mmCIF file of C-alpha atoms in Angstrom:
data_model
loop_
_atom_site.group_PDB
_atom_site.id
_atom_site.type_symbol
_atom_site.label_atom_id
_atom_site.label_comp_id
_atom_site.label_asym_id
_atom_site.label_seq_id
_atom_site.Cartn_x
_atom_site.Cartn_y
_atom_site.Cartn_z
ATOM 1 C CA MET E 1 121.592 88.806 68.434
ATOM 2 C CA GLY E 2 123.284 90.106 71.641
ATOM 3 C CA ALA E 3 124.995 88.140 74.246
ATOM 4 C CA GLY E 4 121.990 88.615 76.607
ATOM 5 C CA ALA E 5 119.503 87.476 74.118
ATOM 6 C CA ARG E 6 121.642 84.390 73.325
ATOM 7 C CA GLY E 7 121.900 83.580 77.004
ATOM 8 C CA LEU E 8 118.098 83.891 77.519
ATOM 9 C CA LEU E 9 117.607 81.642 74.543
ATOM 10 C CA ALA E 10 119.957 79.093 75.922
ATOM 11 C CA VAL E 11 118.448 78.934 79.344
ATOM 12 C CA SER E 12 114.938 78.906 77.857
ATOM 13 C CA ALA E 13 115.824 75.895 75.689
ATOM 14 C CA ALA E 14 117.295 74.072 78.667
ATOM 15 C CA ALA E 15 114.240 74.761 80.726
ATOM 16 C CA LEU E 16 111.914 73.564 77.885
ATOM 17 C CA VAL E 17 113.765 70.340 77.528
ATOM 18 C CA ALA E 18 113.912 69.793 81.247
ATOM 19 C CA GLY E 19 110.243 70.750 81.594
ATOM 20 C CA ILE E 20 109.238 67.963 79.132
ATOM 21 C CA ALA E 21 111.342 65.403 81.399
ATOM 22 C CA ILE E 22 109.610 66.464 84.591
ATOM 23 C CA GLY E 23 106.243 66.529 82.867
ATOM 24 C CA PHE E 24 106.474 62.702 82.065
ATOM 25 C CA VAL E 25 108.235 61.970 85.336
ATOM 26 C CA GLY E 26 105.909 63.923 87.558
ATOM 27 C CA GLY E 27 102.844 62.639 85.558
ATOM 28 C CA ALA E 28 104.055 59.033 86.146
ATOM 29 C CA PHE E 29 104.505 59.827 89.829
ATOM 30 C CA ARG E 30 100.941 61.171 90.020
ATOM 31 C CA TRP E 31 99.623 58.052 88.228
ATOM 32 C CA CYS E 32 101.402 55.610 90.509
ATOM 33 C CA LEU E 33 100.188 57.613 93.636
ATOM 34 C CA GLY E 34 96.590 57.321 92.355
ATOM 35 C CA ILE E 35 97.017 53.508 92.111
ATOM 36 C CA ALA E 36 98.558 53.365 95.569
ATOM 37 C CA ASP E 37 95.672 55.436 96.995
ATOM 38 C CA ARG E 38 93.168 53.019 95.595
ATOM 39 C CA TRP E 39 94.947 50.025 96.898
ATOM 40 C CA ARG E 40 95.178 51.617 100.294
ATOM 41 C CA PHE E 41 91.342 52.277 100.485
ATOM 42 C CA GLU E 42 90.682 48.665 99.297
ATOM 43 C CA LEU E 43 92.944 47.414 101.934
ATOM 44 C CA LEU E 44 91.092 49.436 104.591
ATOM 45 C CA GLU E 45 87.744 48.125 103.442
ATOM 46 C CA TRP E 46 89.194 44.599 103.735
ATOM 47 C CA ALA E 47 90.465 45.199 107.114
ATOM 48 C CA GLY E 48 87.011 46.529 108.160
ATOM 49 C CA ARG E 49 85.461 43.150 107.041
ATOM 50 C CA ALA E 50 88.284 40.846 108.146
ATOM 51 C CA PRO E 51 87.726 38.750 111.277
ATOM 52 C CA GLY E 52 89.914 39.120 114.364
ATOM 53 C CA PRO E 53 92.798 41.695 114.336
ATOM 54 C CA GLY E 54 92.494 42.668 110.631
ATOM 55 C CA TRP E 55 93.055 46.315 111.545
ATOM 56 C CA LEU E 56 96.647 45.445 112.268
ATOM 57 C CA VAL E 57 97.322 44.922 108.522
ATOM 58 C CA PRO E 58 96.898 48.532 107.523
ATOM 59 C CA VAL E 59 98.941 49.550 110.507
ATOM 60 C CA ALA E 60 101.832 47.287 109.486
ATOM 61 C CA VAL E 61 101.669 48.423 105.792
ATOM 62 C CA ALA E 62 102.142 52.071 106.816
ATOM 63 C CA ALA E 63 104.840 51.227 109.227
ATOM 64 C CA VAL E 64 106.684 49.159 106.531
ATOM 65 C CA GLY E 65 106.251 51.759 103.938
ATOM 66 C CA ALA E 66 107.453 54.668 106.091
ATOM 67 C CA ALA E 67 110.523 52.551 107.196
ATOM 68 C CA ALA E 68 111.288 51.581 103.508
ATOM 69 C CA ALA E 69 111.172 55.233 102.506
ATOM 70 C CA ALA E 70 113.432 56.165 105.437
ATOM 71 C CA MET E 71 115.944 53.554 104.238
ATOM 72 C CA ILE E 72 116.007 55.110 100.851
ATOM 73 C CA VAL E 73 116.745 58.486 102.583
ATOM 74 C CA ARG E 74 119.741 56.817 104.331
ATOM 75 C CA ILE E 75 121.138 56.131 101.011
ATOM 76 C CA VAL E 76 120.337 59.513 99.504
ATOM 77 C CA PRO E 77 120.019 61.854 102.507
ATOM 78 C CA LEU E 78 118.842 64.823 100.309
ATOM 79 C CA ALA E 79 115.658 62.919 99.500
ATOM 80 C CA SER E 80 114.270 63.610 103.041
ATOM 81 C CA GLY E 81 111.406 65.995 103.353
ATOM 82 C CA SER E 82 109.963 68.396 100.850
ATOM 83 C CA GLY E 83 113.045 69.620 99.007
ATOM 84 C CA ILE E 84 111.620 73.088 98.472
ATOM 85 C CA GLN E 85 113.874 74.559 101.162
ATOM 86 C CA HIS E 86 116.939 72.905 99.254
ATOM 87 C CA VAL E 87 115.697 74.522 95.897
ATOM 88 C CA GLU E 88 115.595 77.914 97.574
ATOM 89 C CA ALA E 89 119.005 77.338 99.267
ATOM 90 C CA VAL E 90 120.669 76.381 95.940
ATOM 91 C CA TYR E 91 119.304 79.453 94.272
ATOM 92 C CA ARG E 92 120.778 81.613 96.911
ATOM 93 C CA GLY E 93 124.031 79.898 96.560
ATOM 94 C CA GLU E 94 123.786 78.438 100.097
ATOM 95 C CA ALA E 95 123.770 74.739 99.121
ATOM 96 C CA ASP E 96 125.005 72.493 96.263
ATOM 97 C CA PRO E 97 122.540 71.414 93.563
ATOM 98 C CA ALA E 98 120.828 68.000 93.900
ATOM 99 C CA PRO E 99 122.450 65.232 91.871
ATOM 100 C CA LEU E 100 120.430 63.376 89.313
ATOM 101 C CA ARG E 101 120.243 60.199 91.511
ATOM 102 C CA LEU E 102 117.802 62.171 93.674
ATOM 103 C CA VAL E 103 115.191 61.539 91.071
ATOM 104 C CA PRO E 104 114.667 57.775 91.623
ATOM 105 C CA ALA E 105 115.116 58.175 95.355
ATOM 106 C CA LYS E 106 112.453 60.815 95.580
ATOM 107 C CA PHE E 107 110.160 58.957 93.217
ATOM 108 C CA ALA E 108 110.355 55.541 94.989
ATOM 109 C CA GLY E 109 110.586 57.028 98.511
ATOM 110 C CA GLY E 110 107.650 59.438 97.866
ATOM 111 C CA LEU E 111 105.530 56.558 96.473
ATOM 112 C CA LEU E 112 106.213 54.492 99.537
ATOM 113 C CA ALA E 113 105.684 57.086 102.135
ATOM 114 C CA ILE E 114 102.631 58.864 100.645
ATOM 115 C CA GLY E 115 101.217 55.665 99.079
ATOM 116 C CA SER E 116 101.290 53.917 102.505
ATOM 117 C CA GLY E 117 99.214 56.721 104.087
ATOM 118 C CA LEU E 118 101.613 59.289 105.631
ATOM 119 C CA VAL E 119 100.200 62.847 105.667
ATOM 120 C CA LEU E 120 102.462 64.232 103.037
ATOM 121 C CA GLY E 121 102.048 66.010 99.713
ATOM 122 C CA ARG E 122 103.013 64.829 96.214
ATOM 123 C CA GLU E 123 104.338 68.291 95.238
ATOM 124 C CA GLY E 124 107.565 67.981 97.363
ATOM 125 C CA PRO E 125 108.905 65.085 95.355
ATOM 126 C CA THR E 126 107.875 66.573 91.931
ATOM 127 C CA VAL E 127 109.470 69.965 92.818
ATOM 128 C CA HIS E 128 112.715 68.444 93.976
ATOM 129 C CA MET E 129 112.857 65.934 91.080
ATOM 130 C CA GLY E 130 112.228 68.935 88.699
ATOM 131 C CA ALA E 131 115.117 70.872 90.308
ATOM 132 C CA ALA E 132 117.441 67.985 89.929
ATOM 133 C CA ILE E 133 116.406 67.451 86.384
ATOM 134 C CA GLY E 134 116.842 71.156 85.661
ATOM 135 C CA THR E 135 120.262 71.186 87.159
ATOM 136 C CA GLU E 136 121.352 68.272 85.077
ATOM 137 C CA THR E 137 119.963 69.659 81.873
ATOM 138 C CA GLY E 138 121.589 73.156 82.564
ATOM 139 C CA ARG E 139 125.040 71.723 83.080
ATOM 140 C CA ARG E 140 124.844 69.381 80.187
ATOM 141 C CA ALA E 141 123.854 72.347 78.017
ATOM 142 C CA GLY E 142 127.031 74.169 79.221
ATOM 143 C CA LEU E 143 125.105 77.079 80.871
ATOM 144 C CA PRO E 144 126.968 79.324 83.477
ATOM 145 C CA GLU E 145 126.309 78.496 87.018
ATOM 146 C CA THR E 146 123.979 81.443 87.368
ATOM 147 C CA ASP E 147 121.788 80.219 84.626
ATOM 148 C CA VAL E 148 121.931 76.584 85.908
ATOM 149 C CA ARG E 149 120.370 77.914 89.152
ATOM 150 C CA ILE E 150 117.701 79.691 87.099
ATOM 151 C CA THR E 151 116.972 76.420 85.243
ATOM 152 C CA GLU E 152 116.840 74.659 88.546
ATOM 153 C CA CYS E 153 114.196 76.894 89.893
ATOM 154 C CA ALA E 154 112.175 77.145 86.675
ATOM 155 C CA VAL E 155 111.857 73.432 86.431
ATOM 156 C CA ALA E 156 111.215 73.143 90.090
ATOM 157 C CA GLY E 157 108.127 75.364 89.466
ATOM 158 C CA ALA E 158 107.245 73.053 86.579
ATOM 159 C CA GLY E 159 107.237 70.143 89.004
ATOM 160 C CA LEU E 160 104.775 72.036 91.256
ATOM 161 C CA ALA E 161 102.529 72.801 88.315
ATOM 162 C CA VAL E 162 102.498 69.069 87.365
ATOM 163 C CA ALA E 163 101.639 67.955 90.893
ATOM 164 C CA PHE E 164 98.500 70.224 90.998
ATOM 165 C CA ASN E 165 97.799 70.571 87.287
ATOM 166 C CA ALA E 166 98.185 74.287 87.860
ATOM 167 C CA PRO E 167 100.618 75.919 85.496
ATOM 168 C CA ILE E 168 100.294 79.566 86.480
ATOM 169 C CA GLY E 169 100.412 78.687 90.168
ATOM 170 C CA GLY E 170 103.633 76.727 89.492
ATOM 171 C CA ALA E 171 105.074 79.744 87.787
ATOM 172 C CA LEU E 172 104.186 82.108 90.471
ATOM 173 C CA PHE E 173 105.785 79.833 93.009
ATOM 174 C CA VAL E 174 109.044 80.456 91.309
ATOM 175 C CA PHE E 175 108.605 84.230 91.451
ATOM 176 C CA GLU E 176 107.021 84.656 94.755
ATOM 177 C CA GLU E 177 108.605 81.905 96.880
ATOM 178 C CA ALA E 178 111.501 80.185 95.325
ATOM 179 C CA THR E 179 113.373 83.339 94.056
ATOM 180 C CA GLY E 180 111.412 86.350 95.200
ATOM 181 C CA ILE E 181 112.352 87.836 91.900
ATOM 182 C CA PHE E 182 110.224 88.728 88.850
ATOM 183 C CA ARG E 183 112.731 89.321 85.917
ATOM 184 C CA THR E 184 112.666 88.322 82.280
ATOM 185 C CA ARG E 185 115.653 86.104 82.692
ATOM 186 C CA ILE E 186 113.608 83.981 85.201
ATOM 187 C CA VAL E 187 110.112 84.538 83.843
ATOM 188 C CA ILE E 188 110.670 83.262 80.246
ATOM 189 C CA PRO E 189 112.438 80.007 81.103
ATOM 190 C CA THR E 190 109.807 79.321 83.854
ATOM 191 C CA LEU E 191 106.894 79.799 81.467
ATOM 192 C CA PHE E 192 108.617 77.541 78.902
ATOM 193 C CA ALA E 193 109.217 74.841 81.574
ATOM 194 C CA VAL E 194 105.752 74.981 83.123
ATOM 195 C CA ALA E 195 103.985 74.962 79.741
ATOM 196 C CA ALA E 196 106.001 71.928 78.499
ATOM 197 C CA ALA E 197 105.682 70.032 81.818
ATOM 198 C CA VAL E 198 101.956 70.346 82.355
ATOM 199 C CA THR E 199 101.302 69.554 78.483
ATOM 200 C CA CYS E 200 103.301 66.332 78.764
ATOM 201 C CA SER E 201 101.945 65.353 82.193
ATOM 202 C CA ARG E 202 98.441 65.583 80.878
ATOM 203 C CA PHE E 203 99.201 62.737 78.410
ATOM 204 C CA ILE E 204 99.469 60.509 81.610
ATOM 205 C CA THR E 205 96.866 62.007 83.855
ATOM 206 C CA SER E 206 94.173 64.418 82.570
ATOM 207 C CA ASP E 207 93.547 68.051 81.751
ATOM 208 C CA ARG E 208 90.707 68.434 84.288
ATOM 209 C CA PRO E 209 90.992 70.466 87.479
ATOM 210 C CA ASP E 210 92.078 68.519 90.569
ATOM 211 C CA PHE E 211 88.814 69.141 92.319
ATOM 212 C CA ALA E 212 85.225 69.034 90.838
ATOM 213 C CA VAL E 213 83.304 71.948 92.388
ATOM 214 C CA GLY E 214 79.822 72.889 91.483
ATOM 215 C CA ALA E 215 78.556 76.509 90.483
ATOM 216 C CA ILE E 216 79.715 79.062 93.063
ATOM 217 C CA GLU E 217 78.179 82.390 93.238
ATOM 218 C CA SER E 218 80.012 85.527 94.225
ATOM 219 C CA ALA E 219 79.977 86.123 97.990
ATOM 220 C CA SER E 220 77.812 88.995 99.163
ATOM 221 C CA PRO E 221 79.944 92.111 99.936
ATOM 222 C CA VAL E 222 78.180 92.091 103.346
ATOM 223 C CA LEU E 223 80.041 88.887 104.204
ATOM 224 C CA LEU E 224 83.577 90.314 103.396
ATOM 225 C CA PRO E 225 84.370 91.317 107.089
ATOM 226 C CA LEU E 226 83.400 87.712 107.970
ATOM 227 C CA PHE E 227 85.989 86.466 105.472
ATOM 228 C CA ALA E 228 88.640 88.961 106.899
ATOM 229 C CA VAL E 229 87.970 87.563 110.437
ATOM 230 C CA PHE E 230 88.210 84.039 109.146
ATOM 231 C CA GLY E 231 91.624 84.977 107.614
ATOM 232 C CA ALA E 232 92.833 86.415 110.852
ATOM 233 C CA ALA E 233 91.813 83.336 112.717
ATOM 234 C CA THR E 234 93.538 81.255 110.008
ATOM 235 C CA GLY E 235 96.679 83.261 110.493
ATOM 236 C CA VAL E 236 96.825 82.115 114.140
ATOM 237 C CA LEU E 237 96.207 78.422 113.004
ATOM 238 C CA GLY E 238 99.075 78.780 110.488
ATOM 239 C CA VAL E 239 101.445 80.020 113.187
ATOM 240 C CA LEU E 240 100.496 77.075 115.479
ATOM 241 C CA TYR E 241 100.881 74.641 112.516
ATOM 242 C CA ASN E 242 104.433 75.843 111.681
ATOM 243 C CA LYS E 243 105.474 75.661 115.288
ATOM 244 C CA LEU E 244 104.178 72.015 115.400
ATOM 245 C CA ILE E 245 106.157 71.047 112.271
ATOM 246 C CA LEU E 246 109.305 72.515 113.705
ATOM 247 C CA GLY E 247 108.613 71.124 117.193
ATOM 248 C CA PHE E 248 108.210 67.503 115.814
ATOM 249 C CA LEU E 249 111.249 67.862 113.772
ATOM 250 C CA ALA E 250 113.309 68.983 116.769
ATOM 251 C CA ALA E 251 111.889 66.124 118.827
ATOM 252 C CA THR E 252 112.725 63.389 116.295
ATOM 253 C CA SER E 253 116.183 64.897 115.836
ATOM 254 C CA ALA E 254 116.784 64.709 119.637
ATOM 255 C CA VAL E 255 116.242 61.008 119.818
ATOM 256 C CA HIS E 256 119.829 59.938 118.999
ATOM 257 C CA ARG E 257 119.612 56.417 120.283
ATOM 258 C CA VAL E 258 116.880 55.226 118.024
ATOM 259 C CA PRO E 259 117.673 54.771 114.363
ATOM 260 C CA PRO E 260 115.813 56.999 111.911
ATOM 261 C CA VAL E 261 114.165 54.066 110.151
ATOM 262 C CA VAL E 262 112.729 52.865 113.464
ATOM 263 C CA VAL E 263 111.398 56.491 114.093
ATOM 264 C CA ALA E 264 109.809 56.519 110.696
ATOM 265 C CA ALA E 265 108.295 52.973 111.290
ATOM 266 C CA VAL E 266 106.680 54.136 114.717
ATOM 267 C CA ILE E 267 105.422 57.248 113.014
ATOM 268 C CA GLY E 268 103.913 55.214 110.124
ATOM 269 C CA ALA E 269 102.291 52.812 112.512
ATOM 270 C CA ILE E 270 100.572 55.810 114.353
ATOM 271 C CA VAL E 271 99.383 57.071 111.097
ATOM 272 C CA GLY E 272 98.167 53.721 110.047
ATOM 273 C CA LEU E 273 96.085 53.521 113.311
ATOM 274 C CA LEU E 274 94.497 56.785 112.238
ATOM 275 C CA LEU E 275 93.706 55.298 108.797
ATOM 276 C CA VAL E 276 91.996 52.503 110.514
ATOM 277 C CA LEU E 277 89.888 54.918 112.746
ATOM 278 C CA ASP E 278 88.975 57.092 109.717
ATOM 279 C CA PRO E 279 90.427 56.556 106.143
ATOM 280 C CA LEU E 280 90.076 60.522 105.709
ATOM 281 C CA ALA E 281 92.373 61.116 108.694
ATOM 282 C CA ALA E 282 95.503 60.424 106.765
ATOM 283 C CA GLY E 283 96.910 60.322 103.351
ATOM 284 C CA GLY E 284 97.620 63.365 101.184
ATOM 285 C CA GLY E 285 94.145 64.685 101.781
ATOM 286 C CA ASP E 286 92.757 65.022 98.175
ATOM 287 C CA THR E 287 89.769 62.721 98.886
ATOM 288 C CA LEU E 288 88.874 64.765 101.896
ATOM 289 C CA SER E 289 89.242 68.058 100.085
ATOM 290 C CA GLN E 290 87.121 66.841 97.167
ATOM 291 C CA ARG E 291 84.445 65.713 99.599
ATOM 292 C CA ILE E 292 84.240 69.107 101.226
ATOM 293 C CA VAL E 293 84.571 71.438 98.120
ATOM 294 C CA GLY E 294 82.360 69.043 96.164
ATOM 295 C CA GLY E 295 79.481 69.949 98.575
ATOM 296 C CA GLU E 296 79.115 66.582 100.436
ATOM 297 C CA GLY E 297 80.561 68.118 103.600
ATOM 298 C CA VAL E 298 81.332 66.547 106.967
ATOM 299 C CA LEU E 299 79.042 66.877 110.035
ATOM 300 C CA LEU E 300 80.571 69.385 112.486
ATOM 301 C CA PRO E 301 81.657 66.818 115.216
ATOM 302 C CA GLY E 302 83.368 64.633 112.694
ATOM 303 C CA ALA E 303 84.978 67.565 111.000
ATOM 304 C CA LEU E 304 86.422 68.737 114.307
ATOM 305 C CA GLY E 305 87.813 65.294 114.941
ATOM 306 C CA LEU E 306 89.439 65.187 111.453
ATOM 307 C CA LEU E 307 90.872 68.657 111.862
ATOM 308 C CA LEU E 308 92.515 67.727 115.087
ATOM 309 C CA MET E 309 93.927 64.514 113.719
ATOM 310 C CA ARG E 310 95.227 65.862 110.559
ATOM 311 C CA PHE E 311 96.524 69.022 112.221
ATOM 312 C CA VAL E 312 98.796 66.748 114.221
ATOM 313 C CA ALA E 313 99.401 63.910 111.674
ATOM 314 C CA GLY E 314 100.718 66.353 108.980
ATOM 315 C CA PRO E 315 103.645 67.663 111.064
ATOM 316 C CA LEU E 316 104.176 64.262 112.563
ATOM 317 C CA SER E 317 104.418 62.682 109.155
ATOM 318 C CA TYR E 318 106.815 65.253 108.025
ATOM 319 C CA ALA E 319 109.100 64.523 111.050
ATOM 320 C CA ALA E 320 109.436 60.932 109.915
ATOM 321 C CA GLY E 321 112.082 62.280 107.482
ATOM 322 C CA THR E 322 110.670 60.452 104.412
ATOM 323 C CA PRO E 323 110.162 62.098 100.977
ATOM 324 C CA GLY E 324 106.985 64.263 100.880
ATOM 325 C CA GLY E 325 105.760 67.743 100.771
ATOM 326 C CA LEU E 326 103.571 70.076 102.928
ATOM 327 C CA PHE E 327 101.238 71.671 100.339
ATOM 328 C CA ALA E 328 98.498 69.066 99.752
ATOM 329 C CA PRO E 329 97.945 68.359 103.432
ATOM 330 C CA LEU E 330 97.880 72.141 103.930
ATOM 331 C CA LEU E 331 95.063 72.451 101.479
ATOM 332 C CA ALA E 332 93.037 69.724 103.283
ATOM 333 C CA VAL E 333 93.379 71.260 106.604
ATOM 334 C CA GLY E 334 92.329 74.665 105.089
ATOM 335 C CA ALA E 335 89.291 73.188 103.537
ATOM 336 C CA LEU E 336 88.232 71.456 106.813
ATOM 337 C CA TRP E 337 88.860 74.701 108.785
ATOM 338 C CA GLY E 338 86.841 76.772 106.532
ATOM 339 C CA SER E 339 83.983 74.279 106.512
ATOM 340 C CA ILE E 340 83.981 74.244 110.427
ATOM 341 C CA PHE E 341 84.134 78.078 110.569
ATOM 342 C CA ALA E 342 81.100 78.295 108.195
ATOM 343 C CA ASP E 343 79.185 75.878 110.274
ATOM 344 C CA VAL E 344 79.746 77.744 113.445
ATOM 345 C CA ALA E 345 79.173 81.102 111.749
ATOM 346 C CA ASP E 346 75.736 79.859 110.530
ATOM 347 C CA LEU E 347 74.868 78.754 114.072
ATOM 348 C CA VAL E 348 75.572 81.997 115.660
ATOM 349 C CA LEU E 349 74.934 84.596 112.827
ATOM 350 C CA PRO E 350 71.779 85.217 110.814
ATOM 351 C CA ILE E 351 73.549 84.182 107.647
ATOM 352 C CA HIS E 352 71.631 81.338 106.057
ATOM 353 C CA ASP E 353 73.628 80.978 102.919
ATOM 354 C CA PRO E 354 73.680 77.303 101.846
ATOM 355 C CA GLY E 355 76.774 77.939 99.686
ATOM 356 C CA LEU E 356 78.863 79.445 102.404
ATOM 357 C CA GLY E 357 80.324 76.174 103.657
ATOM 358 C CA VAL E 358 81.869 75.386 100.271
ATOM 359 C CA SER E 359 82.996 79.022 99.654
ATOM 360 C CA MET E 360 84.646 79.145 103.080
ATOM 361 C CA ALA E 361 86.353 75.858 102.532
ATOM 362 C CA ILE E 362 87.892 77.051 99.174
ATOM 363 C CA VAL E 363 88.953 80.396 100.824
ATOM 364 C CA GLY E 364 90.372 78.259 103.752
ATOM 365 C CA MET E 365 92.622 76.547 101.396
ATOM 366 C CA SER E 366 94.243 79.531 100.007
ATOM 367 C CA ALA E 367 94.267 81.379 103.453
ATOM 368 C CA PHE E 368 95.937 78.553 105.251
ATOM 369 C CA PHE E 369 98.532 78.195 102.561
ATOM 370 C CA ALA E 370 99.276 81.873 102.693
ATOM 371 C CA ALA E 371 99.503 81.721 106.565
ATOM 372 C CA THR E 372 101.981 78.919 106.569
ATOM 373 C CA VAL E 373 104.001 79.397 103.399
ATOM 374 C CA ARG E 374 103.607 83.069 103.226
ATOM 375 C CA ALA E 375 103.051 83.160 99.531
ATOM 376 C CA PRO E 376 99.468 84.497 99.163
ATOM 377 C CA PHE E 377 99.469 85.055 95.388
ATOM 378 C CA THR E 378 100.756 81.539 94.785
ATOM 379 C CA GLY E 379 98.090 80.120 97.204
ATOM 380 C CA ILE E 380 95.127 82.007 95.565
ATOM 381 C CA VAL E 381 95.994 81.015 92.026
ATOM 382 C CA LEU E 382 96.814 77.477 92.886
ATOM 383 C CA VAL E 383 93.435 77.028 94.490
ATOM 384 C CA ILE E 384 91.633 78.813 91.647
ATOM 385 C CA GLU E 385 93.365 76.453 89.095
ATOM 386 C CA MET E 386 92.611 73.342 91.180
ATOM 387 C CA THR E 387 88.972 74.111 91.654
ATOM 388 C CA ALA E 388 88.329 76.100 88.521
ATOM 389 C CA VAL E 389 86.417 78.695 90.867
ATOM 390 C CA SER E 390 87.139 82.342 90.444
ATOM 391 C CA ALA E 391 83.937 83.789 91.722
ATOM 392 C CA ILE E 392 85.223 84.167 95.288
ATOM 393 C CA THR E 393 88.609 85.828 94.367
ATOM 394 C CA VAL E 394 87.929 88.827 96.524
ATOM 395 C CA PRO E 395 87.115 86.843 99.755
ATOM 396 C CA MET E 396 90.308 84.782 99.003
ATOM 397 C CA ALA E 397 92.321 87.981 98.795
ATOM 398 C CA ALA E 398 90.830 89.444 101.915
ATOM 399 C CA ALA E 399 91.239 86.274 103.914
ATOM 400 C CA SER E 400 94.776 85.633 102.692
ATOM 401 C CA ALA E 401 95.939 89.260 103.411
ATOM 402 C CA ALA E 402 94.495 88.982 106.932
ATOM 403 C CA ALA E 403 96.140 85.550 107.434
ATOM 404 C CA VAL E 404 99.549 86.723 106.355
ATOM 405 C CA LEU E 405 99.224 89.837 108.435
ATOM 406 C CA VAL E 406 98.482 88.079 111.670
ATOM 407 C CA ALA E 407 101.246 85.461 110.950
ATOM 408 C CA GLN E 408 103.646 88.393 110.408
ATOM 409 C CA LEU E 409 102.655 90.320 113.550
ATOM 410 C CA ALA E 410 103.014 86.981 115.578
ATOM 411 C CA GLY E 411 106.663 86.974 114.461
ATOM 412 C CA SER E 412 106.343 83.603 112.824
ATOM 413 C CA ALA E 413 108.719 82.936 109.935
ATOM 414 C CA PRO E 414 107.538 81.378 106.566
ATOM 415 C CA ILE E 415 107.780 77.644 107.055
ATOM 416 C CA TYR E 416 110.266 77.161 104.207
ATOM 417 C CA ASP E 417 112.582 79.881 105.571
ATOM 418 C CA SER E 418 112.618 78.070 108.870
ATOM 419 C CA LEU E 419 113.204 74.684 107.182
ATOM 420 C CA ARG E 420 116.028 76.137 105.027
ATOM 421 C CA HIS E 421 117.780 77.713 108.030
ATOM 422 C CA ARG E 422 117.358 74.316 109.803
ATOM 423 C CA MET E 423 118.799 72.427 106.913
ATOM 424 C CA LEU E 424 121.864 74.690 106.660
ATOM 425 C CA ALA E 425 122.396 74.471 110.308
#
């Protein structure tokens, strides 16, 4: 056995062991978030029935949860935000790897922030926890620093796979977004890590797709130009969303006299108020996405209101500086946007396709992901695995390509490139 083969075997073994660890840790994180979501909805139901100012209780809970998560970030500053930009910076040699103490900080902080209702995604904490576990495992295995960084990225992808129960999407994230490289030295450890992580997480959660979607027929070829136009419009929306994220981050950073914990509490209170107005307006967004892709739909005026609220609340929540990602809220915005676009198209065009709303919502999830993150293959495969729907792959490809093209022509950088440069600065 040559030195190269021995090295590949060593890094693959480390990735496999670390994948098992993030599978159980990430599965436990998802399970805890599920309980927190149920408690939040029960609290909102109670507040709706309570006499007097009962609505203040959810507002206070969201504020306290955000403040507590921000206090954890003060102790472990690296726990702030998504963490994906840090994973990418470590792989490029631009930042030091995350220490193992990031894992409990990200777990507890993410549970407090997302569980209390902030519009953040579970994938940020699981990706970053996976990276920290991968780094620690690689170093304990005595791997050279280059292979430690490979293990970090491979297990980060396993964390994403666990977050969305999407093993191939998690692997593609490593190749397309985190490293930008498709080589055997990275592919094999990543596949081992992803397979081990998802297998272990399913002992805690389930092996069902994240969203239950009815039968979807292939879209008519006549409608393909409509999906391309939709993708172009989604590209514009993605540019605006990225600008809003960076704008809110700049605004909160400029407030020097107010402690970050207080800023987080204020943002938490604002999000809590949105929860009181409509429970679907805040939180990670899975309940809303399921409602739309499950065929229940939302009436057009209500959908427009939810889109506006979540479009602002997502970037605002991220600016609170608590642990939490961007992916899950992106998918909810994309589903809403697709549903709205289909409703408007049905009003002005002679389409009359009863399944267009669900199809456009699923396409919207992948296209909006592509527009903001600029990783179209990852977005398409993630959505296919989360919905178990592959009949509309061609419209997803057309819309995602148009979305990325428009975002590129607009000169908008991918969101994690911008966040990485901001972190390093």
